PDB file of N, CA and C in Angstrom:
ATOM      1  N   GLN A 292     -36.628   0.254 -24.218  1.00  0.00           N
ATOM      2  CA  GLN A 292     -37.009   1.545 -24.786  1.00  0.00           C
ATOM      3  C   GLN A 292     -36.435   2.655 -23.922  1.00  0.00           C
ATOM      4  N   VAL A 293     -35.808   3.616 -24.553  1.00  0.00           N
ATOM      5  CA  VAL A 293     -35.182   4.717 -23.827  1.00  0.00           C
ATOM      6  C   VAL A 293     -36.201   5.817 -23.573  1.00  0.00           C
ATOM      7  N   GLN A 294     -36.241   6.293 -22.346  1.00  0.00           N
ATOM      8  CA  GLN A 294     -37.086   7.440 -21.999  1.00  0.00           C
ATOM      9  C   GLN A 294     -36.250   8.444 -21.232  1.00  0.00           C
ATOM     10  N   LEU A 295     -36.512   9.711 -21.477  1.00  0.00           N
ATOM     11  CA  LEU A 295     -35.842  10.783 -20.759  1.00  0.00           C
ATOM     12  C   LEU A 295     -36.860  11.462 -19.858  1.00  0.00           C
ATOM     13  N   VAL A 296     -36.537  11.558 -18.589  1.00  0.00           N
ATOM     14  CA  VAL A 296     -37.450  12.158 -17.618  1.00  0.00           C
ATOM     15  C   VAL A 296     -36.798  13.400 -17.032  1.00  0.00           C
ATOM     16  N   GLU A 297     -37.457  14.524 -17.212  1.00  0.00           N
ATOM     17  CA  GLU A 297     -36.934  15.796 -16.751  1.00  0.00           C
ATOM     18  C   GLU A 297     -37.557  16.178 -15.416  1.00  0.00           C
ATOM     19  N   SER A 298     -36.820  16.964 -14.656  1.00  0.00           N
ATOM     20  CA  SER A 298     -37.332  17.502 -13.408  1.00  0.00           C
ATOM     21  C   SER A 298     -36.608  18.795 -13.088  1.00  0.00           C
ATOM     22  N   GLY A 299     -37.194  19.582 -12.190  1.00  0.00           N
ATOM     23  CA  GLY A 299     -36.515  20.751 -11.677  1.00  0.00           C
ATOM     24  C   GLY A 299     -36.996  22.091 -12.202  1.00  0.00           C
ATOM     25  N   GLY A 300     -37.907  22.117 -13.132  1.00  0.00           N
ATOM     26  CA  GLY A 300     -38.371  23.386 -13.667  1.00  0.00           C
ATOM     27  C   GLY A 300     -39.381  24.050 -12.752  1.00  0.00           C
ATOM     28  N   GLY A 301     -39.823  25.254 -13.137  1.00  0.00           N
ATOM     29  CA  GLY A 301     -40.831  25.934 -12.343  1.00  0.00           C
ATOM     30  C   GLY A 301     -40.827  27.417 -12.533  1.00  0.00           C
ATOM     31  N   LEU A 302     -41.310  28.109 -11.519  1.00  0.00           N
ATOM     32  CA  LEU A 302     -41.439  29.556 -11.536  1.00  0.00           C
ATOM     33  C   LEU A 302     -40.381  30.169 -10.629  1.00  0.00           C
ATOM     34  N   VAL A 303     -39.709  31.200 -11.134  1.00  0.00           N
ATOM     35  CA  VAL A 303     -38.671  31.853 -10.345  1.00  0.00           C
ATOM     36  C   VAL A 303     -38.678  33.340 -10.689  1.00  0.00           C
ATOM     37  N   GLN A 304     -38.231  34.152  -9.768  1.00  0.00           N
ATOM     38  CA  GLN A 304     -38.123  35.589 -10.033  1.00  0.00           C
ATOM     39  C   GLN A 304     -36.853  35.881 -10.812  1.00  0.00           C
ATOM     40  N   ALA A 305     -36.869  36.979 -11.507  1.00  0.00           N
ATOM     41  CA  ALA A 305     -35.677  37.404 -12.244  1.00  0.00           C
ATOM     42  C   ALA A 305     -34.490  37.516 -11.291  1.00  0.00           C
ATOM     43  N   GLY A 306     -33.356  37.013 -11.755  1.00  0.00           N
ATOM     44  CA  GLY A 306     -32.157  36.990 -10.932  1.00  0.00           C
ATOM     45  C   GLY A 306     -31.975  35.703 -10.162  1.00  0.00           C
ATOM     46  N   GLY A 307     -33.005  34.880 -10.149  1.00  0.00           N
ATOM     47  CA  GLY A 307     -32.940  33.618  -9.427  1.00  0.00           C
ATOM     48  C   GLY A 307     -32.303  32.513 -10.236  1.00  0.00           C
ATOM     49  N   SER A 308     -32.346  31.305  -9.673  1.00  0.00           N
ATOM     50  CA  SER A 308     -31.700  30.147 -10.290  1.00  0.00           C
ATOM     51  C   SER A 308     -32.658  28.964 -10.343  1.00  0.00           C
ATOM     52  N   LEU A 309     -32.413  28.121 -11.300  1.00  0.00           N
ATOM     53  CA  LEU A 309     -33.095  26.833 -11.398  1.00  0.00           C
ATOM     54  C   LEU A 309     -32.075  25.796 -11.841  1.00  0.00           C
ATOM     55  N   ARG A 310     -32.314  24.566 -11.430  1.00  0.00           N
ATOM     56  CA  ARG A 310     -31.459  23.461 -11.857  1.00  0.00           C
ATOM     57  C   ARG A 310     -32.349  22.376 -12.447  1.00  0.00           C
ATOM     58  N   LEU A 311     -32.120  22.074 -13.696  1.00  0.00           N
ATOM     59  CA  LEU A 311     -32.876  21.039 -14.385  1.00  0.00           C
ATOM     60  C   LEU A 311     -32.076  19.741 -14.412  1.00  0.00           C
ATOM     61  N   SER A 312     -32.795  18.643 -14.322  1.00  0.00           N
ATOM     62  CA  SER A 312     -32.183  17.327 -14.440  1.00  0.00           C
ATOM     63  C   SER A 312     -32.919  16.529 -15.504  1.00  0.00           C
ATOM     64  N   CYS A 313     -32.193  15.659 -16.157  1.00  0.00           N
ATOM     65  CA  CYS A 313     -32.777  14.794 -17.177  1.00  0.00           C
ATOM     66  C   CYS A 313     -32.121  13.428 -17.056  1.00  0.00           C
ATOM     67  N   ALA A 314     -32.908  12.446 -16.653  1.00  0.00           N
ATOM     68  CA  ALA A 314     -32.381  11.101 -16.459  1.00  0.00           C
ATOM     69  C   ALA A 314     -32.898  10.181 -17.551  1.00  0.00           C
ATOM     70  N   ALA A 315     -31.973   9.424 -18.136  1.00  0.00           N
ATOM     71  CA  ALA A 315     -32.343   8.466 -19.177  1.00  0.00           C
ATOM     72  C   ALA A 315     -32.550   7.097 -18.568  1.00  0.00           C
ATOM     73  N   SER A 316     -33.680   6.498 -18.875  1.00  0.00           N
ATOM     74  CA  SER A 316     -33.939   5.135 -18.414  1.00  0.00           C
ATOM     75  C   SER A 316     -33.906   4.198 -19.615  1.00  0.00           C
ATOM     76  N   GLY A 317     -33.635   2.919 -19.350  1.00  0.00           N
ATOM     77  CA  GLY A 317     -33.514   1.967 -20.434  1.00  0.00           C
ATOM     78  C   GLY A 317     -32.070   1.841 -20.866  1.00  0.00           C
ATOM     79  N   LEU A 318     -31.822   0.864 -21.717  1.00  0.00           N
ATOM     80  CA  LEU A 318     -30.466   0.634 -22.195  1.00  0.00           C
ATOM     81  C   LEU A 318     -30.098   1.689 -23.216  1.00  0.00           C
ATOM     82  N   ILE A 319     -28.971   2.316 -22.976  1.00  0.00           N
ATOM     83  CA  ILE A 319     -28.536   3.350 -23.903  1.00  0.00           C
ATOM     84  C   ILE A 319     -27.026   3.242 -24.065  1.00  0.00           C
ATOM     85  N   PHE A 320     -26.572   3.149 -25.313  1.00  0.00           N
ATOM     86  CA  PHE A 320     -25.158   2.964 -25.598  1.00  0.00           C
ATOM     87  C   PHE A 320     -24.699   3.986 -26.615  1.00  0.00           C
ATOM     88  N   GLY A 321     -23.422   4.271 -26.574  1.00  0.00           N
ATOM     89  CA  GLY A 321     -22.829   5.112 -27.596  1.00  0.00           C
ATOM     90  C   GLY A 321     -23.373   6.520 -27.626  1.00  0.00           C
ATOM     91  N   ILE A 322     -23.447   7.143 -26.451  1.00  0.00           N
ATOM     92  CA  ILE A 322     -23.951   8.516 -26.394  1.00  0.00           C
ATOM     93  C   ILE A 322     -22.992   9.452 -27.115  1.00  0.00           C
ATOM     94  N   LYS A 323     -23.525  10.218 -28.026  1.00  0.00           N
ATOM     95  CA  LYS A 323     -22.720  11.187 -28.772  1.00  0.00           C
ATOM     96  C   LYS A 323     -22.869  12.597 -28.224  1.00  0.00           C
ATOM     97  N   ALA A 324     -24.061  12.907 -27.718  1.00  0.00           N
ATOM     98  CA  ALA A 324     -24.302  14.250 -27.209  1.00  0.00           C
ATOM     99  C   ALA A 324     -25.403  14.215 -26.155  1.00  0.00           C
ATOM    100  N   MET A 325     -25.284  15.125 -25.194  1.00  0.00           N
ATOM    101  CA  MET A 325     -26.313  15.314 -24.173  1.00  0.00           C
ATOM    102  C   MET A 325     -26.461  16.813 -23.972  1.00  0.00           C
ATOM    103  N   GLY A 326     -27.688  17.273 -23.892  1.00  0.00           N
ATOM    104  CA  GLY A 326     -27.828  18.710 -23.723  1.00  0.00           C
ATOM    105  C   GLY A 326     -29.255  19.166 -23.597  1.00  0.00           C
ATOM    106  N   TRP A 327     -29.437  20.455 -23.831  1.00  0.00           N
ATOM    107  CA  TRP A 327     -30.715  21.109 -23.610  1.00  0.00           C
ATOM    108  C   TRP A 327     -31.049  22.071 -24.738  1.00  0.00           C
ATOM    109  N   TYR A 328     -32.309  22.077 -25.097  1.00  0.00           N
ATOM    110  CA  TYR A 328     -32.878  23.045 -26.006  1.00  0.00           C
ATOM    111  C   TYR A 328     -34.032  23.730 -25.287  1.00  0.00           C
ATOM    112  N   ARG A 329     -34.474  24.845 -25.851  1.00  0.00           N
ATOM    113  CA  ARG A 329     -35.662  25.496 -25.308  1.00  0.00           C
ATOM    114  C   ARG A 329     -36.522  26.031 -26.450  1.00  0.00           C
ATOM    115  N   GLN A 330     -37.780  26.205 -26.114  1.00  0.00           N
ATOM    116  CA  GLN A 330     -38.728  26.639 -27.136  1.00  0.00           C
ATOM    117  C   GLN A 330     -39.780  27.542 -26.525  1.00  0.00           C
ATOM    118  N   VAL A 331     -39.964  28.675 -27.150  1.00  0.00           N
ATOM    119  CA  VAL A 331     -41.045  29.588 -26.812  1.00  0.00           C
ATOM    120  C   VAL A 331     -42.180  29.310 -27.784  1.00  0.00           C
ATOM    121  N   GLN A 332     -43.385  29.330 -27.290  1.00  0.00           N
ATOM    122  CA  GLN A 332     -44.547  29.021 -28.122  1.00  0.00           C
ATOM    123  C   GLN A 332     -44.558  29.892 -29.365  1.00  0.00           C
ATOM    124  N   GLY A 333     -44.693  29.233 -30.501  1.00  0.00           N
ATOM    125  CA  GLY A 333     -44.742  29.943 -31.772  1.00  0.00           C
ATOM    126  C   GLY A 333     -43.387  30.178 -32.407  1.00  0.00           C
ATOM    127  N   LYS A 334     -42.327  29.766 -31.703  1.00  0.00           N
ATOM    128  CA  LYS A 334     -40.985  29.950 -32.234  1.00  0.00           C
ATOM    129  C   LYS A 334     -40.284  28.596 -32.355  1.00  0.00           C
ATOM    130  N   GLN A 335     -39.184  28.604 -33.081  1.00  0.00           N
ATOM    131  CA  GLN A 335     -38.416  27.388 -33.311  1.00  0.00           C
ATOM    132  C   GLN A 335     -37.644  26.991 -32.047  1.00  0.00           C
ATOM    133  N   ARG A 336     -37.490  25.702 -31.861  1.00  0.00           N
ATOM    134  CA  ARG A 336     -36.687  25.209 -30.747  1.00  0.00           C
ATOM    135  C   ARG A 336     -35.235  25.597 -30.981  1.00  0.00           C
ATOM    136  N   GLU A 337     -34.572  26.075 -29.920  1.00  0.00           N
ATOM    137  CA  GLU A 337     -33.201  26.549 -30.075  1.00  0.00           C
ATOM    138  C   GLU A 337     -32.267  25.888 -29.068  1.00  0.00           C
ATOM    139  N   LEU A 338     -31.024  25.754 -29.460  1.00  0.00           N
ATOM    140  CA  LEU A 338     -30.009  25.166 -28.599  1.00  0.00           C
ATOM    141  C   LEU A 338     -29.740  26.067 -27.399  1.00  0.00           C
ATOM    142  N   VAL A 339     -29.636  25.453 -26.233  1.00  0.00           N
ATOM    143  CA  VAL A 339     -29.193  26.159 -25.035  1.00  0.00           C
ATOM    144  C   VAL A 339     -27.753  25.759 -24.721  1.00  0.00           C
ATOM    145  N   ALA A 340     -27.527  24.467 -24.551  1.00  0.00           N
ATOM    146  CA  ALA A 340     -26.193  23.971 -24.224  1.00  0.00           C
ATOM    147  C   ALA A 340     -26.127  22.491 -24.547  1.00  0.00           C
ATOM    148  N   VAL A 341     -24.972  22.036 -25.014  1.00  0.00           N
ATOM    149  CA  VAL A 341     -24.830  20.632 -25.362  1.00  0.00           C
ATOM    150  C   VAL A 341     -23.401  20.179 -25.100  1.00  0.00           C
ATOM    151  N   ILE A 342     -23.278  18.964 -24.579  1.00  0.00           N
ATOM    152  CA  ILE A 342     -21.978  18.331 -24.359  1.00  0.00           C
ATOM    153  C   ILE A 342     -21.803  17.285 -25.441  1.00  0.00           C
ATOM    154  N   THR A 343     -20.735  17.426 -26.207  1.00  0.00           N
ATOM    155  CA  THR A 343     -20.403  16.441 -27.216  1.00  0.00           C
ATOM    156  C   THR A 343     -18.969  15.979 -26.980  1.00  0.00           C
ATOM    157  N   ARG A 344     -18.496  15.150 -27.855  1.00  0.00           N
ATOM    158  CA  ARG A 344     -17.077  14.802 -27.836  1.00  0.00           C
ATOM    159  C   ARG A 344     -16.394  15.601 -28.933  1.00  0.00           C
ATOM    160  N   PRO A 345     -15.551  16.518 -28.666  1.00  0.00           N
ATOM    161  CA  PRO A 345     -14.885  16.715 -27.384  1.00  0.00           C
ATOM    162  C   PRO A 345     -15.230  18.022 -26.673  1.00  0.00           C
ATOM    163  N   SER A 346     -16.325  18.661 -27.057  1.00  0.00           N
ATOM    164  CA  SER A 346     -16.522  20.014 -26.531  1.00  0.00           C
ATOM    165  C   SER A 346     -17.888  20.202 -25.883  1.00  0.00           C
ATOM    166  N   THR A 347     -18.018  21.343 -25.235  1.00  0.00           N
ATOM    167  CA  THR A 347     -19.289  21.789 -24.677  1.00  0.00           C
ATOM    168  C   THR A 347     -19.623  23.132 -25.311  1.00  0.00           C
ATOM    169  N   ASN A 348     -20.839  23.249 -25.803  1.00  0.00           N
ATOM    170  CA  ASN A 348     -21.227  24.461 -26.515  1.00  0.00           C
ATOM    171  C   ASN A 348     -22.439  25.104 -25.872  1.00  0.00           C
ATOM    172  N   TYR A 349     -22.434  26.418 -25.840  1.00  0.00           N
ATOM    173  CA  TYR A 349     -23.525  27.186 -25.270  1.00  0.00           C
ATOM    174  C   TYR A 349     -24.048  28.204 -26.284  1.00  0.00           C
ATOM    175  N   ALA A 350     -25.330  28.490 -26.164  1.00  0.00           N
ATOM    176  CA  ALA A 350     -25.867  29.622 -26.916  1.00  0.00           C
ATOM    177  C   ALA A 350     -25.250  30.896 -26.359  1.00  0.00           C
ATOM    178  N   ASP A 351     -25.008  31.866 -27.225  1.00  0.00           N
ATOM    179  CA  ASP A 351     -24.392  33.115 -26.781  1.00  0.00           C
ATOM    180  C   ASP A 351     -25.216  33.787 -25.691  1.00  0.00           C
ATOM    181  N   THR A 352     -26.520  33.626 -25.741  1.00  0.00           N
ATOM    182  CA  THR A 352     -27.400  34.313 -24.792  1.00  0.00           C
ATOM    183  C   THR A 352     -27.310  33.756 -23.374  1.00  0.00           C
ATOM    184  N   VAL A 353     -26.703  32.569 -23.195  1.00  0.00           N
ATOM    185  CA  VAL A 353     -26.648  31.978 -21.854  1.00  0.00           C
ATOM    186  C   VAL A 353     -25.224  31.780 -21.354  1.00  0.00           C
ATOM    187  N   LYS A 354     -24.238  32.092 -22.171  1.00  0.00           N
ATOM    188  CA  LYS A 354     -22.842  31.902 -21.757  1.00  0.00           C
ATOM    189  C   LYS A 354     -22.537  32.680 -20.498  1.00  0.00           C
ATOM    190  N   GLY A 355     -21.886  32.020 -19.574  1.00  0.00           N
ATOM    191  CA  GLY A 355     -21.508  32.651 -18.321  1.00  0.00           C
ATOM    192  C   GLY A 355     -22.562  32.551 -17.243  1.00  0.00           C
ATOM    193  N   GLU A 356     -23.797  32.207 -17.619  1.00  0.00           N
ATOM    194  CA  GLU A 356     -24.886  32.123 -16.636  1.00  0.00           C
ATOM    195  C   GLU A 356     -25.409  30.695 -16.492  1.00  0.00           C
ATOM    196  N   PHE A 357     -25.401  29.927 -17.568  1.00  0.00           N
ATOM    197  CA  PHE A 357     -25.893  28.549 -17.539  1.00  0.00           C
ATOM    198  C   PHE A 357     -24.704  27.596 -17.605  1.00  0.00           C
ATOM    199  N   THR A 358     -24.826  26.458 -16.926  1.00  0.00           N
ATOM    200  CA  THR A 358     -23.792  25.433 -16.964  1.00  0.00           C
ATOM    201  C   THR A 358     -24.434  24.074 -17.188  1.00  0.00           C
ATOM    202  N   VAL A 359     -23.974  23.388 -18.216  1.00  0.00           N
ATOM    203  CA  VAL A 359     -24.452  22.028 -18.477  1.00  0.00           C
ATOM    204  C   VAL A 359     -23.416  21.038 -17.964  1.00  0.00           C
ATOM    205  N   SER A 360     -23.891  19.953 -17.384  1.00  0.00           N
ATOM    206  CA  SER A 360     -22.996  18.926 -16.870  1.00  0.00           C
ATOM    207  C   SER A 360     -23.683  17.572 -17.007  1.00  0.00           C
ATOM    208  N   ARG A 361     -22.901  16.507 -16.811  1.00  0.00           N
ATOM    209  CA  ARG A 361     -23.465  15.176 -16.955  1.00  0.00           C
ATOM    210  C   ARG A 361     -22.883  14.245 -15.917  1.00  0.00           C
ATOM    211  N   ASN A 362     -23.655  13.220 -15.606  1.00  0.00           N
ATOM    212  CA  ASN A 362     -23.195  12.112 -14.787  1.00  0.00           C
ATOM    213  C   ASN A 362     -23.248  10.884 -15.677  1.00  0.00           C
ATOM    214  N   LYS A 363     -22.090  10.435 -16.134  1.00  0.00           N
ATOM    215  CA  LYS A 363     -22.045   9.335 -17.087  1.00  0.00           C
ATOM    216  C   LYS A 363     -22.604   8.058 -16.487  1.00  0.00           C
ATOM    217  N   THR A 364     -22.331   7.837 -15.207  1.00  0.00           N
ATOM    218  CA  THR A 364     -22.779   6.604 -14.566  1.00  0.00           C
ATOM    219  C   THR A 364     -24.295   6.513 -14.536  1.00  0.00           C
ATOM    220  N   LYS A 365     -24.939   7.651 -14.306  1.00  0.00           N
ATOM    221  CA  LYS A 365     -26.397   7.682 -14.173  1.00  0.00           C
ATOM    222  C   LYS A 365     -27.092   8.060 -15.486  1.00  0.00           C
ATOM    223  N   ASN A 366     -26.322   8.301 -16.540  1.00  0.00           N
ATOM    224  CA  ASN A 366     -26.909   8.767 -17.809  1.00  0.00           C
ATOM    225  C   ASN A 366     -27.844   9.949 -17.571  1.00  0.00           C
ATOM    226  N   THR A 367     -27.332  10.906 -16.825  1.00  0.00           N
ATOM    227  CA  THR A 367     -28.123  12.072 -16.456  1.00  0.00           C
ATOM    228  C   THR A 367     -27.405  13.334 -16.903  1.00  0.00           C
ATOM    229  N   VAL A 368     -28.169  14.283 -17.403  1.00  0.00           N
ATOM    230  CA  VAL A 368     -27.616  15.569 -17.790  1.00  0.00           C
ATOM    231  C   VAL A 368     -28.332  16.655 -17.003  1.00  0.00           C
ATOM    232  N   TYR A 369     -27.582  17.671 -16.617  1.00  0.00           N
ATOM    233  CA  TYR A 369     -28.099  18.739 -15.781  1.00  0.00           C
ATOM    234  C   TYR A 369     -27.932  20.088 -16.489  1.00  0.00           C
ATOM    235  N   LEU A 370     -28.754  21.035 -16.078  1.00  0.00           N
ATOM    236  CA  LEU A 370     -28.592  22.410 -16.542  1.00  0.00           C
ATOM    237  C   LEU A 370     -28.785  23.336 -15.352  1.00  0.00           C
ATOM    238  N   GLN A 371     -27.694  23.942 -14.928  1.00  0.00           N
ATOM    239  CA  GLN A 371     -27.758  24.931 -13.851  1.00  0.00           C
ATOM    240  C   GLN A 371     -27.939  26.296 -14.498  1.00  0.00           C
ATOM    241  N   MET A 372     -29.007  26.974 -14.140  1.00  0.00           N
ATOM    242  CA  MET A 372     -29.338  28.261 -14.742  1.00  0.00           C
ATOM    243  C   MET A 372     -29.317  29.330 -13.654  1.00  0.00           C
ATOM    244  N   ASN A 373     -28.416  30.270 -13.783  1.00  0.00           N
ATOM    245  CA  ASN A 373     -28.271  31.358 -12.815  1.00  0.00           C
ATOM    246  C   ASN A 373     -28.611  32.693 -13.466  1.00  0.00           C
ATOM    247  N   SER A 374     -28.876  33.670 -12.633  1.00  0.00           N
ATOM    248  CA  SER A 374     -29.172  35.033 -13.094  1.00  0.00           C
ATOM    249  C   SER A 374     -30.249  35.022 -14.179  1.00  0.00           C
ATOM    250  N   LEU A 375     -31.304  34.326 -13.905  1.00  0.00           N
ATOM    251  CA  LEU A 375     -32.354  34.149 -14.908  1.00  0.00           C
ATOM    252  C   LEU A 375     -33.056  35.464 -15.227  1.00  0.00           C
ATOM    253  N   LYS A 376     -33.454  35.575 -16.493  1.00  0.00           N
ATOM    254  CA  LYS A 376     -34.129  36.765 -16.996  1.00  0.00           C
ATOM    255  C   LYS A 376     -35.511  36.363 -17.528  1.00  0.00           C
ATOM    256  N   PRO A 377     -36.421  37.303 -17.605  1.00  0.00           N
ATOM    257  CA  PRO A 377     -37.740  36.958 -18.169  1.00  0.00           C
ATOM    258  C   PRO A 377     -37.647  36.353 -19.568  1.00  0.00           C
ATOM    259  N   GLU A 378     -36.667  36.763 -20.343  1.00  0.00           N
ATOM    260  CA  GLU A 378     -36.528  36.208 -21.698  1.00  0.00           C
ATOM    261  C   GLU A 378     -36.047  34.769 -21.701  1.00  0.00           C
ATOM    262  N   ASP A 379     -35.663  34.238 -20.535  1.00  0.00           N
ATOM    263  CA  ASP A 379     -35.319  32.817 -20.435  1.00  0.00           C
ATOM    264  C   ASP A 379     -36.565  31.945 -20.262  1.00  0.00           C
ATOM    265  N   THR A 380     -37.714  32.573 -20.130  1.00  0.00           N
ATOM    266  CA  THR A 380     -38.959  31.827 -20.002  1.00  0.00           C
ATOM    267  C   THR A 380     -39.205  31.010 -21.262  1.00  0.00           C
ATOM    268  N   ALA A 381     -39.372  29.702 -21.087  1.00  0.00           N
ATOM    269  CA  ALA A 381     -39.546  28.795 -22.230  1.00  0.00           C
ATOM    270  C   ALA A 381     -39.821  27.393 -21.721  1.00  0.00           C
ATOM    271  N   GLY A 382     -40.165  26.515 -22.643  1.00  0.00           N
ATOM    272  CA  GLY A 382     -40.165  25.095 -22.353  1.00  0.00           C
ATOM    273  C   GLY A 382     -38.762  24.576 -22.604  1.00  0.00           C
ATOM    274  N   TYR A 383     -38.226  23.843 -21.666  1.00  0.00           N
ATOM    275  CA  TYR A 383     -36.856  23.339 -21.783  1.00  0.00           C
ATOM    276  C   TYR A 383     -36.907  21.830 -22.021  1.00  0.00           C
ATOM    277  N   TYR A 384     -36.173  21.383 -23.021  1.00  0.00           N
ATOM    278  CA  TYR A 384     -36.194  19.988 -23.443  1.00  0.00           C
ATOM    279  C   TYR A 384     -34.780  19.424 -23.433  1.00  0.00           C
ATOM    280  N   CYS A 385     -34.612  18.285 -22.794  1.00  0.00           N
ATOM    281  CA  CYS A 385     -33.307  17.650 -22.840  1.00  0.00           C
ATOM    282  C   CYS A 385     -33.214  16.743 -24.065  1.00  0.00           C
ATOM    283  N   LEU A 386     -31.992  16.491 -24.447  1.00  0.00           N
ATOM    284  CA  LEU A 386     -31.701  15.739 -25.668  1.00  0.00           C
ATOM    285  C   LEU A 386     -30.529  14.808 -25.412  1.00  0.00           C
ATOM    286  N   ILE A 387     -30.673  13.580 -25.872  1.00  0.00           N
ATOM    287  CA  ILE A 387     -29.546  12.641 -25.903  1.00  0.00           C
ATOM    288  C   ILE A 387     -29.518  12.028 -27.290  1.00  0.00           C
ATOM    289  N   THR A 388     -28.339  12.017 -27.874  1.00  0.00           N
ATOM    290  CA  THR A 388     -28.208  11.409 -29.191  1.00  0.00           C
ATOM    291  C   THR A 388     -27.235  10.233 -29.132  1.00  0.00           C
ATOM    292  N   THR A 389     -27.622   9.177 -29.791  1.00  0.00           N
ATOM    293  CA  THR A 389     -26.736   8.040 -30.023  1.00  0.00           C
ATOM    294  C   THR A 389     -26.789   7.849 -31.539  1.00  0.00           C
ATOM    295  N   MET A 390     -27.150   6.687 -31.997  1.00  0.00           N
ATOM    296  CA  MET A 390     -27.499   6.529 -33.402  1.00  0.00           C
ATOM    297  C   MET A 390     -28.923   7.040 -33.611  1.00  0.00           C
ATOM    298  N   SER A 391     -29.627   7.255 -32.520  1.00  0.00           N
ATOM    299  CA  SER A 391     -30.988   7.798 -32.523  1.00  0.00           C
ATOM    300  C   SER A 391     -30.992   9.106 -31.739  1.00  0.00           C
ATOM    301  N   VAL A 392     -32.105   9.788 -31.806  1.00  0.00           N
ATOM    302  CA  VAL A 392     -32.274  11.041 -31.079  1.00  0.00           C
ATOM    303  C   VAL A 392     -33.421  10.875 -30.086  1.00  0.00           C
ATOM    304  N   TYR A 393     -33.157  11.192 -28.836  1.00  0.00           N
ATOM    305  CA  TYR A 393     -34.154  11.066 -27.779  1.00  0.00           C
ATOM    306  C   TYR A 393     -34.408  12.437 -27.153  1.00  0.00           C
ATOM    307  N   TRP A 394     -35.673  12.740 -26.944  1.00  0.00           N
ATOM    308  CA  TRP A 394     -36.069  14.010 -26.333  1.00  0.00           C
ATOM    309  C   TRP A 394     -36.810  13.760 -25.025  1.00  0.00           C
ATOM    310  N   GLY A 395     -36.603  14.663 -24.088  1.00  0.00           N
ATOM    311  CA  GLY A 395     -37.408  14.656 -22.891  1.00  0.00           C
ATOM    312  C   GLY A 395     -38.784  15.237 -23.163  1.00  0.00           C
ATOM    313  N   GLN A 396     -39.649  15.141 -22.167  1.00  0.00           N
ATOM    314  CA  GLN A 396     -41.030  15.593 -22.356  1.00  0.00           C
ATOM    315  C   GLN A 396     -41.159  17.104 -22.256  1.00  0.00           C
ATOM    316  N   GLY A 397     -40.130  17.750 -21.749  1.00  0.00           N
ATOM    317  CA  GLY A 397     -40.161  19.199 -21.612  1.00  0.00           C
ATOM    318  C   GLY A 397     -40.614  19.633 -20.234  1.00  0.00           C
ATOM    319  N   THR A 398     -40.026  20.727 -19.786  1.00  0.00           N
ATOM    320  CA  THR A 398     -40.426  21.314 -18.509  1.00  0.00           C
ATOM    321  C   THR A 398     -40.531  22.827 -18.699  1.00  0.00           C
ATOM    322  N   GLN A 399     -41.611  23.396 -18.220  1.00  0.00           N
ATOM    323  CA  GLN A 399     -41.835  24.817 -18.408  1.00  0.00           C
ATOM    324  C   GLN A 399     -41.137  25.603 -17.312  1.00  0.00           C
ATOM    325  N   ASP A 400     -40.312  26.520 -17.709  1.00  0.00           N
ATOM    326  CA  ASP A 400     -39.642  27.412 -16.777  1.00  0.00           C
ATOM    327  C   ASP A 400     -40.113  28.827 -17.041  1.00  0.00           C
ATOM    328  N   THR A 401     -40.604  29.485 -15.998  1.00  0.00           N
ATOM    329  CA  THR A 401     -41.120  30.839 -16.114  1.00  0.00           C
ATOM    330  C   THR A 401     -40.356  31.753 -15.182  1.00  0.00           C
ATOM    331  N   VAL A 402     -39.830  32.833 -15.754  1.00  0.00           N
ATOM    332  CA  VAL A 402     -39.073  33.811 -14.979  1.00  0.00           C
ATOM    333  C   VAL A 402     -39.892  35.092 -14.924  1.00  0.00           C
ATOM    334  N   SER A 403     -40.298  35.476 -13.743  1.00  0.00           N
ATOM    335  CA  SER A 403     -41.119  36.669 -13.577  1.00  0.00           C
ATOM    336  C   SER A 403     -40.234  37.880 -13.336  1.00  0.00           C
ATOM    337  N   SER A 404     -40.701  39.022 -13.822  1.00  0.00           N
ATOM    338  CA  SER A 404     -39.905  40.252 -13.663  1.00  0.00           C
ATOM    339  C   SER A 404     -40.225  40.962 -12.359  1.00  0.00           C
TER     340      SER A 404
END
């Protein structure tokens, strides 16, 4: 059974940085995409950044400040978030897709002004 375990979230001041990690455990084959979504309570979950074949895509609101990367050997995806703003406050969820879709449990990131 595949599980995604996230780490690295928390509280940071505006202008600061956070680095999220998401490690997949269990047998996982044929990864099509790895990335991150975020969700503010009461709103729809939205794409932050995703690595697919052959491209990497970012939401316009995070381009230039967030960087998504992966370690294929460890089946781990990362999200480096710089110059954080209060509007980046959300629950962040990692995603891996194969023939199935797997979600992490979510990590709350809060950016104080």
